[in-house]
Short mmCIF file of C-alpha atoms in Angstrom, two decimals:
data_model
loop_
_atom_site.label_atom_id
_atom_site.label_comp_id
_atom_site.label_asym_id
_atom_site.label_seq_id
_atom_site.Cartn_x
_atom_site.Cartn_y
_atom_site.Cartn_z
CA UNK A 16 -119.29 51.07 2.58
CA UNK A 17 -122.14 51.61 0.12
CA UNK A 18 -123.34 47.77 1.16
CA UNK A 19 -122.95 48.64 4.32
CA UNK A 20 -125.35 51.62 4.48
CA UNK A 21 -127.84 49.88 2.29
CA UNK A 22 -127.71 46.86 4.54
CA UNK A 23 -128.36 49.50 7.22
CA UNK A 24 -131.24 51.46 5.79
CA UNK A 25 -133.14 48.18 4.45
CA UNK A 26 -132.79 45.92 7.59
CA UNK A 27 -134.62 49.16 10.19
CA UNK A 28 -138.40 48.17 10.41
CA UNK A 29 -138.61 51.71 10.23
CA UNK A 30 -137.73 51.86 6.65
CA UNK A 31 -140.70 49.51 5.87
CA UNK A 32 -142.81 50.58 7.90
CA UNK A 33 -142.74 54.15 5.76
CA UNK A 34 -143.29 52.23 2.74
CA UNK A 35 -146.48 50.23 4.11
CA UNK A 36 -147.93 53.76 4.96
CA UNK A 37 -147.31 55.07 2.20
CA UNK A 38 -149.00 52.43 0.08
CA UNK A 39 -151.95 52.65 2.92
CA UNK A 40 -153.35 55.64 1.14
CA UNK A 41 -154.17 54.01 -2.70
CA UNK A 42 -155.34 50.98 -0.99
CA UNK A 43 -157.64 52.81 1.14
CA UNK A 44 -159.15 54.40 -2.19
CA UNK A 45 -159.24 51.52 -3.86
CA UNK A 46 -161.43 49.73 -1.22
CA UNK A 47 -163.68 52.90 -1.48
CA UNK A 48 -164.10 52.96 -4.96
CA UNK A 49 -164.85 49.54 -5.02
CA UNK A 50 -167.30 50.00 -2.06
CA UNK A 51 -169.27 53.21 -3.82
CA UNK A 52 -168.51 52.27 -7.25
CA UNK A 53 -167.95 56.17 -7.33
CA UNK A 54 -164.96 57.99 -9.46
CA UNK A 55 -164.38 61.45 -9.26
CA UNK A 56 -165.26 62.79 -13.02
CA UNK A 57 -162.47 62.96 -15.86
CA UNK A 58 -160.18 66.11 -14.83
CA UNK A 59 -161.25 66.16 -11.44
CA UNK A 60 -159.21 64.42 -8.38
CA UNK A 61 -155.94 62.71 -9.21
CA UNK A 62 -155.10 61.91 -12.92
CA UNK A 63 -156.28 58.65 -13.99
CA UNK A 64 -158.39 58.04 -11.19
CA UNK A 65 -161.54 57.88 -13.04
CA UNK A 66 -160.75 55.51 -15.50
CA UNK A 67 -159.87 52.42 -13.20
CA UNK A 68 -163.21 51.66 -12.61
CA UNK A 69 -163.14 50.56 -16.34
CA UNK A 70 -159.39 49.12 -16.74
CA UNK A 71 -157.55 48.52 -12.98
CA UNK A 72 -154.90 48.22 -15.09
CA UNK A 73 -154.19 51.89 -14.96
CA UNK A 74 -154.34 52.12 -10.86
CA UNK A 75 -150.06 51.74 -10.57
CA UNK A 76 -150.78 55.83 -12.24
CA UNK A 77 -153.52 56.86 -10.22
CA UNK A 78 -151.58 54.88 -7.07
CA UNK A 79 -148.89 57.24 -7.61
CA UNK A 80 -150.41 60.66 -8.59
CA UNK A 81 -152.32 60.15 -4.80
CA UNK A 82 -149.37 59.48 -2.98
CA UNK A 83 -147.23 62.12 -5.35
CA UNK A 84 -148.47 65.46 -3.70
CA UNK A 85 -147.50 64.76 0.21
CA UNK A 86 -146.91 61.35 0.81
CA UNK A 87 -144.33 60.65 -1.46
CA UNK A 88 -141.88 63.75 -1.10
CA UNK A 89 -142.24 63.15 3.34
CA UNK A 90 -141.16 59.69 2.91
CA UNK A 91 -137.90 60.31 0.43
CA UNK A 92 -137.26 63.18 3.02
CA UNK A 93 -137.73 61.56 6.43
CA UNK A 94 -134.98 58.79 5.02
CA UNK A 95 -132.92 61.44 3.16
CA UNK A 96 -133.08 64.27 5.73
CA UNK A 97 -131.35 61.33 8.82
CA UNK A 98 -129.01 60.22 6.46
CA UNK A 99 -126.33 61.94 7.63
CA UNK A 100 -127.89 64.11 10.35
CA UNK A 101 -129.40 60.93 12.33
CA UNK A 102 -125.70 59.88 12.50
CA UNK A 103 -124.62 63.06 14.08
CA UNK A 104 -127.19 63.04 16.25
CA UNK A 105 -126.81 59.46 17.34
CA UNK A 106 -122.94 60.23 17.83
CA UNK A 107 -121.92 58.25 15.37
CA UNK A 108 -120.54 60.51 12.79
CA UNK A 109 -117.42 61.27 14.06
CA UNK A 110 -116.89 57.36 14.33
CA UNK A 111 -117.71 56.72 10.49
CA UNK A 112 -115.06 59.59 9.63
CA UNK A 113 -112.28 58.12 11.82
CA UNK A 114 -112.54 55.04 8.92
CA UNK A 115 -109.82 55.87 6.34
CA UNK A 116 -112.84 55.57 3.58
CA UNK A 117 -112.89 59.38 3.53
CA UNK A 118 -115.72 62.11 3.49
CA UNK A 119 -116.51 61.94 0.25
CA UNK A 120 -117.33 58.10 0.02
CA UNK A 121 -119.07 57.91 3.20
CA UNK A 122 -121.32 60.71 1.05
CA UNK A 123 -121.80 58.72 -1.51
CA UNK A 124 -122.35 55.84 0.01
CA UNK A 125 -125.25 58.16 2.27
CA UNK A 126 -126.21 59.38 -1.39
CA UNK A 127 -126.51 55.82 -3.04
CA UNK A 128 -128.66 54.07 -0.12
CA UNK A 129 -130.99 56.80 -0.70
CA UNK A 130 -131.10 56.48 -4.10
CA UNK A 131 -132.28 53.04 -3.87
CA UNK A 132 -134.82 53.63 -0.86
CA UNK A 133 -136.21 56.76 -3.72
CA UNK A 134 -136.37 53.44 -6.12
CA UNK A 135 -137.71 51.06 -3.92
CA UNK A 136 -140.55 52.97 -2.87
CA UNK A 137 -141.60 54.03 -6.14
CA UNK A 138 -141.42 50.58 -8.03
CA UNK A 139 -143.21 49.03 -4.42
CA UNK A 140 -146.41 51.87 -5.20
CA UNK A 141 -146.76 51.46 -8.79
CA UNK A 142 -146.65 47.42 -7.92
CA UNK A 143 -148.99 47.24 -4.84
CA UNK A 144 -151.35 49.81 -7.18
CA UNK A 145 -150.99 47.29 -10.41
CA UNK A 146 -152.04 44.01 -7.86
CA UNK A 147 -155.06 46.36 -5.90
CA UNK A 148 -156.11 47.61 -9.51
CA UNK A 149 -156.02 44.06 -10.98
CA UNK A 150 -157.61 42.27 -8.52
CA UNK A 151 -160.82 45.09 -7.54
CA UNK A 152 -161.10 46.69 -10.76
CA UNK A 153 -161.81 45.06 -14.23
CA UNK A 154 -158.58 44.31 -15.94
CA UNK A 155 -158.43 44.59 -19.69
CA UNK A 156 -154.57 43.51 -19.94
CA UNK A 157 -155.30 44.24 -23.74
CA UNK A 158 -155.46 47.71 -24.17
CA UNK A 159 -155.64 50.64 -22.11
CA UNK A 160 -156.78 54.11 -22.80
CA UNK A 161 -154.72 57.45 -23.79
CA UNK A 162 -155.29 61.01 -21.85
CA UNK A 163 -156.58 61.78 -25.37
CA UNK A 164 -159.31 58.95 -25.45
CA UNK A 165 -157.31 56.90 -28.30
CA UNK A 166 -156.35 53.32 -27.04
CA UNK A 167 -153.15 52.18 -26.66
CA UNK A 168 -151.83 48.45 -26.65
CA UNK A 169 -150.65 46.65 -24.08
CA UNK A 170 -147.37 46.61 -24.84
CA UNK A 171 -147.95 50.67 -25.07
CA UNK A 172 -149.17 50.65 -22.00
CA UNK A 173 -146.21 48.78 -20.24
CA UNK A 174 -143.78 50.84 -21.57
CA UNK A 175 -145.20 54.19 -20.30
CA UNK A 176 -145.81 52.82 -17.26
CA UNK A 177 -142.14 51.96 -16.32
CA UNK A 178 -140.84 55.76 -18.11
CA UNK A 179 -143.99 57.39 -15.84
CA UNK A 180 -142.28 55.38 -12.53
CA UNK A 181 -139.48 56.09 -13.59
CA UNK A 182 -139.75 59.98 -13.86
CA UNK A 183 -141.44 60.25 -10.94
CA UNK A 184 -138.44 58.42 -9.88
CA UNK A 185 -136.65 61.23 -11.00
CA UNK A 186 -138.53 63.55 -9.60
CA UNK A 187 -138.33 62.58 -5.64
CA UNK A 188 -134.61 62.71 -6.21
CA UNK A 189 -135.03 66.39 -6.56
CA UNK A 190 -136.64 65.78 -2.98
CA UNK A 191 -134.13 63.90 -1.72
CA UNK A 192 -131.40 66.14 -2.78
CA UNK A 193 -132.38 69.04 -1.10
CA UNK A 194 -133.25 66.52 2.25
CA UNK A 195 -129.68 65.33 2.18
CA UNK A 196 -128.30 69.11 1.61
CA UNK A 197 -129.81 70.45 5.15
CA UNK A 198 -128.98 66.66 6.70
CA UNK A 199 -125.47 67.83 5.88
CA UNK A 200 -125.91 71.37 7.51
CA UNK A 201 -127.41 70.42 10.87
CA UNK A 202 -127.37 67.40 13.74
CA UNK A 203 -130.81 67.10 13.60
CA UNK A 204 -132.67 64.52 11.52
CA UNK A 205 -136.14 66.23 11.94
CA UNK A 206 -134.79 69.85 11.37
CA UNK A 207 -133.15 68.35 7.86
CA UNK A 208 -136.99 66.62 7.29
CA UNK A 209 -138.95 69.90 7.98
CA UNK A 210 -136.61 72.19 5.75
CA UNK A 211 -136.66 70.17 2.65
CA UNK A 212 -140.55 69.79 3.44
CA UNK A 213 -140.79 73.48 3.98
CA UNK A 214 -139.35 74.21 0.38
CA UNK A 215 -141.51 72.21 -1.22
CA UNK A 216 -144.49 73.30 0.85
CA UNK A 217 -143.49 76.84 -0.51
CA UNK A 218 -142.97 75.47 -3.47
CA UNK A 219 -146.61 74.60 -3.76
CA UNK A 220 -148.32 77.25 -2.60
CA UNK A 221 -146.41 79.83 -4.93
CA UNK A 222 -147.32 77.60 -7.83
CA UNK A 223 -151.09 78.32 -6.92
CA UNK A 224 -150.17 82.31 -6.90
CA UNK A 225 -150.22 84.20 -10.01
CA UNK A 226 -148.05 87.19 -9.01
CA UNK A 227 -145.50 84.27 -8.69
CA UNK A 228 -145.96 83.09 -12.07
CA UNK A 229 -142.57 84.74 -13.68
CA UNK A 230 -140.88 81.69 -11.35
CA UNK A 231 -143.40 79.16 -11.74
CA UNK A 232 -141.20 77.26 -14.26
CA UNK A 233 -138.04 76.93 -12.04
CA UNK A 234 -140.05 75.53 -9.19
CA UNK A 235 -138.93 72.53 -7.98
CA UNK A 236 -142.93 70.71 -8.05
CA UNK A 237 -143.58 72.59 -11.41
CA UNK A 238 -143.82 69.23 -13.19
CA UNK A 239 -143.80 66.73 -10.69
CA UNK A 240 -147.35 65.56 -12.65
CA UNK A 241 -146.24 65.68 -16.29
CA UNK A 242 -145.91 61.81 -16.40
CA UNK A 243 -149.70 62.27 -17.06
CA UNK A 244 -148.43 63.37 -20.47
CA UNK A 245 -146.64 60.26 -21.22
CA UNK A 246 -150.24 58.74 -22.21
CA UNK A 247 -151.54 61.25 -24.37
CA UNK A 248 -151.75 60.14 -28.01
CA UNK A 249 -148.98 61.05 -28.64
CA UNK A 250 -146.49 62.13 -26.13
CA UNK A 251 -146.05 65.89 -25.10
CA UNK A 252 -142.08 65.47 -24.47
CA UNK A 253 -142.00 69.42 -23.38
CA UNK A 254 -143.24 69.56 -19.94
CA UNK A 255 -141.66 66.14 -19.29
CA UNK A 256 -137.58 67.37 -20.75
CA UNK A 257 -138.16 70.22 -18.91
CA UNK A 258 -139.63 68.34 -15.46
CA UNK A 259 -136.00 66.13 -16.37
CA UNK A 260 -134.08 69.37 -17.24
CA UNK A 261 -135.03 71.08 -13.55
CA UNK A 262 -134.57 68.24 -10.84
CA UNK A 263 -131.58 67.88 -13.12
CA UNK A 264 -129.89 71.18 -12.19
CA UNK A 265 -131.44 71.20 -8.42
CA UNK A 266 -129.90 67.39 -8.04
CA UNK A 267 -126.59 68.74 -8.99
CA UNK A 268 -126.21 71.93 -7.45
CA UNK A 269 -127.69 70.47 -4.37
CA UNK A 270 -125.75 67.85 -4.30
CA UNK A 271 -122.10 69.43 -5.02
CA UNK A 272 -123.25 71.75 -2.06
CA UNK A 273 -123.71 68.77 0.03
CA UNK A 274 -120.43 67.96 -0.77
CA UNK A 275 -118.74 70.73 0.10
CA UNK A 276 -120.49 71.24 3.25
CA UNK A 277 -119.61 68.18 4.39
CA UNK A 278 -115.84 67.89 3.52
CA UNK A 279 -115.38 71.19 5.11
CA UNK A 280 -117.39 71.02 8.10
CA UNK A 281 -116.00 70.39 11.90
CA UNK A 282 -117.64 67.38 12.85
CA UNK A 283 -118.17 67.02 16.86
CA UNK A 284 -120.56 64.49 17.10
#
């Protein structure tokens, strides 16, 4: 079943269609900053940004810190959010739980092709970014530079360039969690889409609020950027546990309430 829903998801033009829009965006700015030879200052616009004028080695970061904020999170939740709603609303649903496979796996299998759509897209950014960065921008494959203005190796830079995809990775799970959750709760696909964007739309704005700052930690964007601190010199770990530590617990309990939505829901369409 699981090869069967990955088959499904990977063979609709629609599902690559998302990911060429998505990677629209950093090639736009790319094409820009090669055009104006203009980069916002260091600490202004998206992190790393400013520095791939000088190494385009570094674009796969600043490729997915521009797409992180909006793009990112309404692609994982489009897919996630019509994972199981998109079959109700085609009909379908009843059909796929008349299979002797179960509830449960046809979840999982639901849970698993997103999973790998959540990977896919990721890896396909921070790839399209390294071959746009590499071919506009000056490479210097030899050594990069820190947050902290130190440089760091090549090899250095490699490695905290697959943890950095990697936890953002991570961190559109939490997305796609809470997408799947309210796919599993309604027949509509778009209605699944617009609640999981709604929470993190809320998300966002009470991040920005200071009378909201007793809850700012448990937020589920809190530290959707602390990747940046992967290439200081030397790691902060803190932000980035705890940015592990809370999609870690929203994944779960999201998840197990998926589950027992599902398995317990009367299914009519």
């Amino acid at each position: 079943m699981i090869a069967v829903e990955l088959r499904k998801l990977f063979r609709r033009p629609r599902t690559w269609a998302i990911v060429a829009v998505l990677n629209a965006l950093p090639v736009l700015v790319a094409v820009l900053l090669v055009l104006t030879d203009l980069a916002p200052r260091p600490g202004e616009g998206p992190p790393f940004l400013s520095a791939v004028l000088t190494n385009g080695a570094l674009y796969p970061l600043a490729a997915l810190a521009i797409v992180l904020p909006l793009f990112l999170p309404i692609a994982v939740a489009v897919v996630a959010g019509d994972s199981v709603a998109g079959e109700a609303q085609a009909g379908t649903l009843r059909y796929l739980l008349a299979r002797p496979a179960g509830r449960t796996r046809l979840l999982v299998a639901k849970l698993v092709a997103v999973l790998a759509f959540v990977l896919v897209t990721v890896v396909v950014v921070a790839a399209v970014g390294y071959l746009v960065g590499t071919t506009l921008f000056e490479a210097r494959p030899a050594a990069g530079t820190s947050v902290s203005g130190t440089s760091l190796t090549a090899e250095q830079l490699a490695v905290r360039t697959v943890l950095a995809v990697g936890y953002v990775g991570v961190s559109m799970l939490g997305v796609a969690a809470f997408a799947l959750f309210f796919s599993t709760l309604t027949d509509s696909p778009l209605g699944a889409t617009m609640g999981a964007l709604a929470v993190l739309v809320t998300s966002s704005l009470l991040f920005t609020l200071d009378a909201a700052s007793p809850i700012a930690p448990y937020l589920p964007t809190r530290y959707w950027l602390a990747f940046v601190d992967l290439f200081r010199d030397p790691i902060l770990w803190r932000d980035i546990t705890r940015g592990l530590a809370l999609q870690a617990v929203y994944v779960g309990v999201l998840l197990a309430a998926a589950w027992a939505n599902f398995t317990t829901k009367d299914v009519t369409s």
